[in-house]
Coordinates of C-alpha atoms in Angstrom, one line a residue:
M13 CA 74.3 31.7 -44.1
K14 CA 74.8 33.2 -40.5
S15 CA 71.3 34.4 -40.6
K16 CA 70.1 31.2 -41.9
F17 CA 71.7 28.9 -39.2
P18 CA 70.1 30.8 -35.8
R19 CA 66.7 29.9 -37.6
T20 CA 67.4 26.3 -38.2
L21 CA 68.8 26.1 -34.6
L22 CA 65.7 28.1 -33.4
G23 CA 63.2 25.8 -35.2
I24 CA 65.0 22.6 -33.9
T25 CA 65.0 24.0 -30.3
I26 CA 60.9 25.0 -30.7
A27 CA 60.6 21.6 -31.9
L28 CA 62.7 19.8 -28.9
L29 CA 60.7 21.8 -26.7
I30 CA 57.3 20.7 -28.3
I31 CA 58.5 16.7 -28.3
G32 CA 59.6 17.5 -24.4
V33 CA 56.6 18.6 -23.8
I34 CA 54.6 16.1 -25.4
L35 CA 56.6 13.3 -23.8
L36 CA 56.3 15.2 -20.4
A37 CA 52.4 15.2 -20.9
L38 CA 52.2 11.6 -21.9
A39 CA 54.2 11.0 -18.8
G40 CA 51.5 12.7 -16.6
Y41 CA 54.1 15.4 -15.3
L42 CA 52.1 18.1 -16.7
Q43 CA 48.9 17.2 -15.2
P44 CA 48.7 19.4 -12.3
A45 CA 49.9 22.8 -14.7
F46 CA 47.3 21.7 -17.3
G47 CA 44.5 21.7 -14.2
V48 CA 45.4 25.0 -13.0
A49 CA 45.1 26.2 -16.6
I50 CA 41.8 24.6 -17.5
R51 CA 40.3 25.5 -13.9
P52 CA 39.1 29.4 -15.2
V53 CA 37.8 27.8 -18.5
V54 CA 35.8 25.1 -16.8
S55 CA 34.6 28.0 -14.6
I56 CA 33.2 30.0 -17.1
Q57 CA 31.5 26.8 -18.6
E58 CA 29.9 26.3 -15.5
W59 CA 28.5 30.1 -15.2
F60 CA 27.1 30.1 -18.6
S61 CA 25.9 26.6 -18.1
T62 CA 24.0 27.7 -15.2
R63 CA 22.5 30.8 -16.5
F64 CA 21.6 28.9 -19.7
T65 CA 19.4 26.1 -17.5
A66 CA 17.8 29.2 -15.6
I67 CA 16.8 30.7 -19.0
Y68 CA 15.5 27.7 -20.0
E69 CA 13.6 26.7 -17.1
L70 CA 12.4 30.2 -17.0
L71 CA 10.8 29.9 -20.4
T72 CA 9.4 26.2 -20.4
V73 CA 8.2 25.6 -16.9
P74 CA 5.3 27.8 -16.9
R75 CA 4.0 25.9 -20.1
D76 CA 4.9 22.4 -18.2
V77 CA 3.1 23.6 -14.9
T78 CA 0.0 24.4 -17.1
T79 CA 0.0 21.2 -18.7
L80 CA 0.6 19.1 -15.5
R81 CA -2.5 21.3 -13.8
A82 CA -4.6 20.2 -16.8
R83 CA -3.8 16.7 -16.6
N84 CA -4.1 16.6 -12.5
A85 CA -7.6 17.6 -13.5
E86 CA -8.3 15.3 -15.9
L87 CA -7.1 12.5 -13.4
E88 CA -9.2 14.0 -10.6
N89 CA -12.4 13.5 -12.5
E90 CA -11.7 10.3 -13.5
V91 CA -11.0 9.3 -9.8
S92 CA -14.6 11.1 -8.8
Q93 CA -16.1 9.2 -12.1
L94 CA -14.6 5.7 -10.6
Q95 CA -15.4 6.5 -7.0
A96 CA -19.3 7.1 -8.1
Q97 CA -19.3 3.7 -10.1
V98 CA -17.9 2.0 -6.8
I99 CA -20.5 3.4 -4.6
E100 CA -23.3 3.0 -6.9
Q101 CA -22.3 -0.6 -7.5
Q102 CA -22.0 -1.2 -3.8
Q103 CA -25.4 -0.1 -3.4
Q104 CA -26.8 -2.5 -6.0
L105 CA -24.8 -5.4 -4.4
N106 CA -26.4 -4.2 -1.1
E107 CA -29.8 -4.5 -2.3
A108 CA -29.1 -7.7 -4.1
E109 CA -28.0 -9.0 -0.7
V110 CA -31.3 -8.0 0.7
L111 CA -33.4 -9.4 -1.8
Y112 CA -31.4 -12.8 -2.1
A113 CA -32.2 -13.0 2.0
L114 CA -35.8 -12.1 1.8
L115 CA -36.2 -14.6 -1.2
D116 CA -34.5 -17.4 1.3
F117 CA -36.7 -16.2 4.1
A118 CA -39.6 -16.7 1.7
R119 CA -38.5 -20.3 0.2
D120 CA -38.1 -21.6 3.6
R121 CA -41.8 -20.5 4.8
P122 CA -43.7 -21.9 1.7
A123 CA -46.9 -21.7 3.5
N124 CA -47.1 -18.0 3.3
Q125 CA -47.4 -15.8 0.1
Y126 CA -45.4 -12.5 0.3
V127 CA -45.5 -9.4 -1.6
A128 CA -41.7 -7.5 -1.9
A129 CA -41.6 -3.9 -1.4
S130 CA -39.2 -1.3 -1.2
V131 CA -39.1 1.5 1.6
I132 CA -39.7 4.5 -0.1
G133 CA -40.1 6.9 3.1
R134 CA -40.3 7.3 6.6
D135 CA -42.5 9.5 9.2
P136 CA -41.2 12.8 9.8
S137 CA -42.4 13.0 13.7
P138 CA -40.0 12.0 15.7
F139 CA -43.1 10.3 18.0
L140 CA -44.6 8.2 15.4
H141 CA -43.2 5.2 13.8
Y142 CA -44.2 4.4 10.4
L143 CA -42.8 3.3 7.4
I144 CA -43.9 4.3 3.5
I145 CA -43.7 1.3 0.6
D146 CA -44.0 1.3 -2.7
H147 CA -47.2 -1.3 -3.3
G148 CA -50.7 -0.9 -2.3
S149 CA -54.1 -2.1 -3.0
D150 CA -53.0 -2.3 -6.8
D151 CA -50.8 -5.2 -6.0
G152 CA -53.1 -6.8 -3.1
I153 CA -52.0 -5.0 -0.1
I154 CA -54.9 -4.5 2.3
H155 CA -54.8 -2.8 6.0
G156 CA -53.9 -5.6 8.4
M157 CA -51.7 -7.6 7.0
P158 CA -48.1 -8.3 8.8
V159 CA -44.8 -7.1 7.4
V160 CA -41.6 -8.8 7.9
T161 CA -38.0 -9.3 7.1
Q162 CA -35.5 -12.2 6.7
Q163 CA -34.7 -10.7 10.1
G164 CA -38.2 -10.6 11.8
L165 CA -41.2 -8.9 12.5
V166 CA -41.2 -5.2 11.1
G167 CA -45.0 -4.5 11.7
V168 CA -48.1 -4.2 10.0
V169 CA -49.9 -2.2 7.1
D170 CA -51.7 0.8 8.7
A171 CA -53.4 2.5 5.4
V172 CA -53.3 1.8 2.1
T173 CA -53.3 3.9 -1.4
A174 CA -53.4 2.1 -4.7
G175 CA -49.4 2.5 -5.4
A176 CA -48.1 2.8 -1.8
A177 CA -49.0 1.9 1.4
R178 CA -48.0 2.9 5.5
V179 CA -46.7 0.3 7.8
Q180 CA -46.6 0.7 11.6
L181 CA -43.6 -0.3 13.0
I182 CA -43.9 -2.1 16.4
T183 CA -41.5 0.2 17.9
D184 CA -45.1 2.7 17.4
P185 CA -46.5 3.9 20.7
S186 CA -50.0 2.4 19.4
S187 CA -48.3 -0.9 18.6
Y188 CA -49.0 -3.8 20.6
V189 CA -47.9 -7.6 19.6
N190 CA -49.0 -10.4 21.7
V191 CA -46.0 -12.5 22.1
Y192 CA -44.5 -15.9 23.6
F193 CA -41.4 -16.7 24.9
Q194 CA -39.1 -19.3 23.2
S195 CA -37.2 -21.3 26.2
I196 CA -39.7 -20.8 29.0
E197 CA -43.6 -21.0 29.1
G198 CA -45.2 -17.6 29.4
E199 CA -46.8 -14.8 27.4
A200 CA -46.7 -11.2 27.4
Q201 CA -47.7 -8.1 25.0
L202 CA -45.0 -6.4 23.5
V203 CA -45.6 -2.5 23.1
G204 CA -43.6 0.4 21.3
S205 CA -43.1 3.8 23.0
L206 CA -42.4 7.3 22.0
T207 CA -38.6 7.0 22.1
G208 CA -38.6 4.0 20.0
D209 CA -38.3 1.7 22.8
V210 CA -40.0 -1.8 22.6
T211 CA -41.0 -3.1 26.2
L212 CA -43.1 -6.4 27.4
D213 CA -45.6 -5.7 29.4
M214 CA -48.2 -8.1 31.6
I215 CA -45.3 -10.6 32.3
P216 CA -46.5 -12.6 35.4
Q217 CA -44.5 -12.5 38.4
E218 CA -44.0 -16.0 38.9
L219 CA -42.5 -16.3 35.3
N220 CA -38.5 -16.4 35.6
L221 CA -37.5 -14.6 32.8
S222 CA -33.9 -13.8 31.9
E223 CA -31.7 -11.7 29.6
G224 CA -31.2 -13.2 26.5
E225 CA -34.7 -15.0 25.8
I226 CA -35.9 -15.1 22.9
V227 CA -39.2 -13.6 21.9
L228 CA -41.7 -14.6 19.0
T229 CA -45.4 -13.4 18.3
S230 CA -47.9 -15.9 19.7
G231 CA -50.7 -15.9 16.9
L232 CA -53.1 -14.6 20.0
G233 CA -55.4 -11.6 19.3
G234 CA -55.4 -12.4 15.2
S235 CA -53.2 -9.7 14.5
F236 CA -49.8 -11.4 13.5
P237 CA -48.9 -15.2 12.6
E238 CA -47.6 -17.0 15.0
N239 CA -43.5 -17.8 15.6
I240 CA -42.2 -14.8 13.8
L241 CA -39.1 -13.7 15.6
V242 CA -39.8 -10.4 17.4
G243 CA -36.4 -9.8 19.3
Q244 CA -34.2 -10.6 22.6
V245 CA -35.1 -9.7 26.5
V246 CA -32.1 -7.5 27.4
S247 CA -33.4 -6.2 30.5
V248 CA -35.9 -7.3 33.1
Q249 CA -37.8 -4.8 35.9
S250 CA -39.4 -6.9 38.9
Q251 CA -40.7 -5.0 41.9
E252 CA -42.1 -7.5 44.8
N253 CA -45.4 -5.5 45.3
D254 CA -46.1 -5.5 41.5
L255 CA -48.6 -8.0 39.8
F256 CA -46.5 -8.3 36.8
Q257 CA -42.9 -8.0 35.3
T258 CA -41.6 -5.6 32.7
A259 CA -39.0 -6.0 30.2
L260 CA -36.8 -4.5 27.7
V261 CA -37.0 -5.8 24.3
Q262 CA -34.0 -5.1 21.5
P263 CA -36.0 -5.7 18.3
A264 CA -34.7 -8.4 15.8
V265 CA -35.2 -5.8 12.9
D266 CA -32.7 -3.0 12.4
F267 CA -35.3 -0.5 11.7
N268 CA -32.9 2.5 10.8
T269 CA -31.3 0.5 7.5
L270 CA -34.3 -1.1 6.2
T271 CA -34.6 -0.9 2.5
A272 CA -37.1 -3.6 1.6
V273 CA -39.8 -5.7 3.5
L274 CA -42.3 -8.4 2.7
I275 CA -45.9 -8.5 3.5
I276 CA -47.7 -11.5 3.8
R277 CA -50.6 -11.7 1.7
N278 CA -52.8 -14.5 2.5
F279 CA -52.8 -13.8 6.3
Q280 CA -56.2 -12.8 6.9
P281 CA -56.2 -10.3 10.3
V282 CA -59.0 -11.0 12.8
D283 CA -60.9 -7.8 13.5
T284 CA -61.7 -7.6 17.2
S285 CA -62.7 -4.2 17.7
P286 CA -66.5 -5.1 18.0
L287 CA -65.4 -7.4 20.7
I288 CA -63.8 -4.5 22.6
P289 CA -66.1 -2.5 25.1
T290 CA -66.5 1.1 24.4
A291 CA -67.5 3.6 27.3
N292 CA -71.5 4.6 27.3
P293 CA -71.5 8.8 26.4

């Protein structure tokens, strides 16, 4: 009986201790103690978690990088294709705008018959100013036909084959065009140069020519129809003892960006070469 009583007392004591600990825990008095006891366990768990994450990334990241690089290459290829399509569509839009402008120009001048042609080449010489177009004698193009755009005068057909023609620009050194001025009464001769500059010669000294004056073809000489815009005077040079003035002209046409032109097919140039005197041998 004596040995049994201490065991019962021990059990009751342990039970009371457990109940007391539970009550203290529920009341929050043991929270600091639990924090101190659990902290080593949490630290060990964090250590294992960090190592596991590092090992997992080591095994999976190379595969993800390869996938991302492949996807990036696919996206770059798609972007390149889209950029090429945008450039192509922009070129088509520009060509359409040029053609519509040429069409409007032709509609505004129904008296003339036009042949539209694309520019397919340029003279490689820096001293000559010619264009090559994709229409020739098979399309009714002949030597001497004037060439224009919606901006103004381009030049004249200089040589022809069956499927192509060469156009001499008004900037060529051997080009000359008889012109007149829009707002003042007077005429002059427009000539090209090796540098591509276009100047006016044979301007009478008494003519009060100023910057900004509009220059148009006069029709004299029979090489071009009249009233085609040529350009605008940008500077005038006049010396007191000279017989004539000279002037620099900014052409209306941007020859560097020409992609299409109109040939005036029903204009018949006058051949004045037999009337020009030649030196005796």
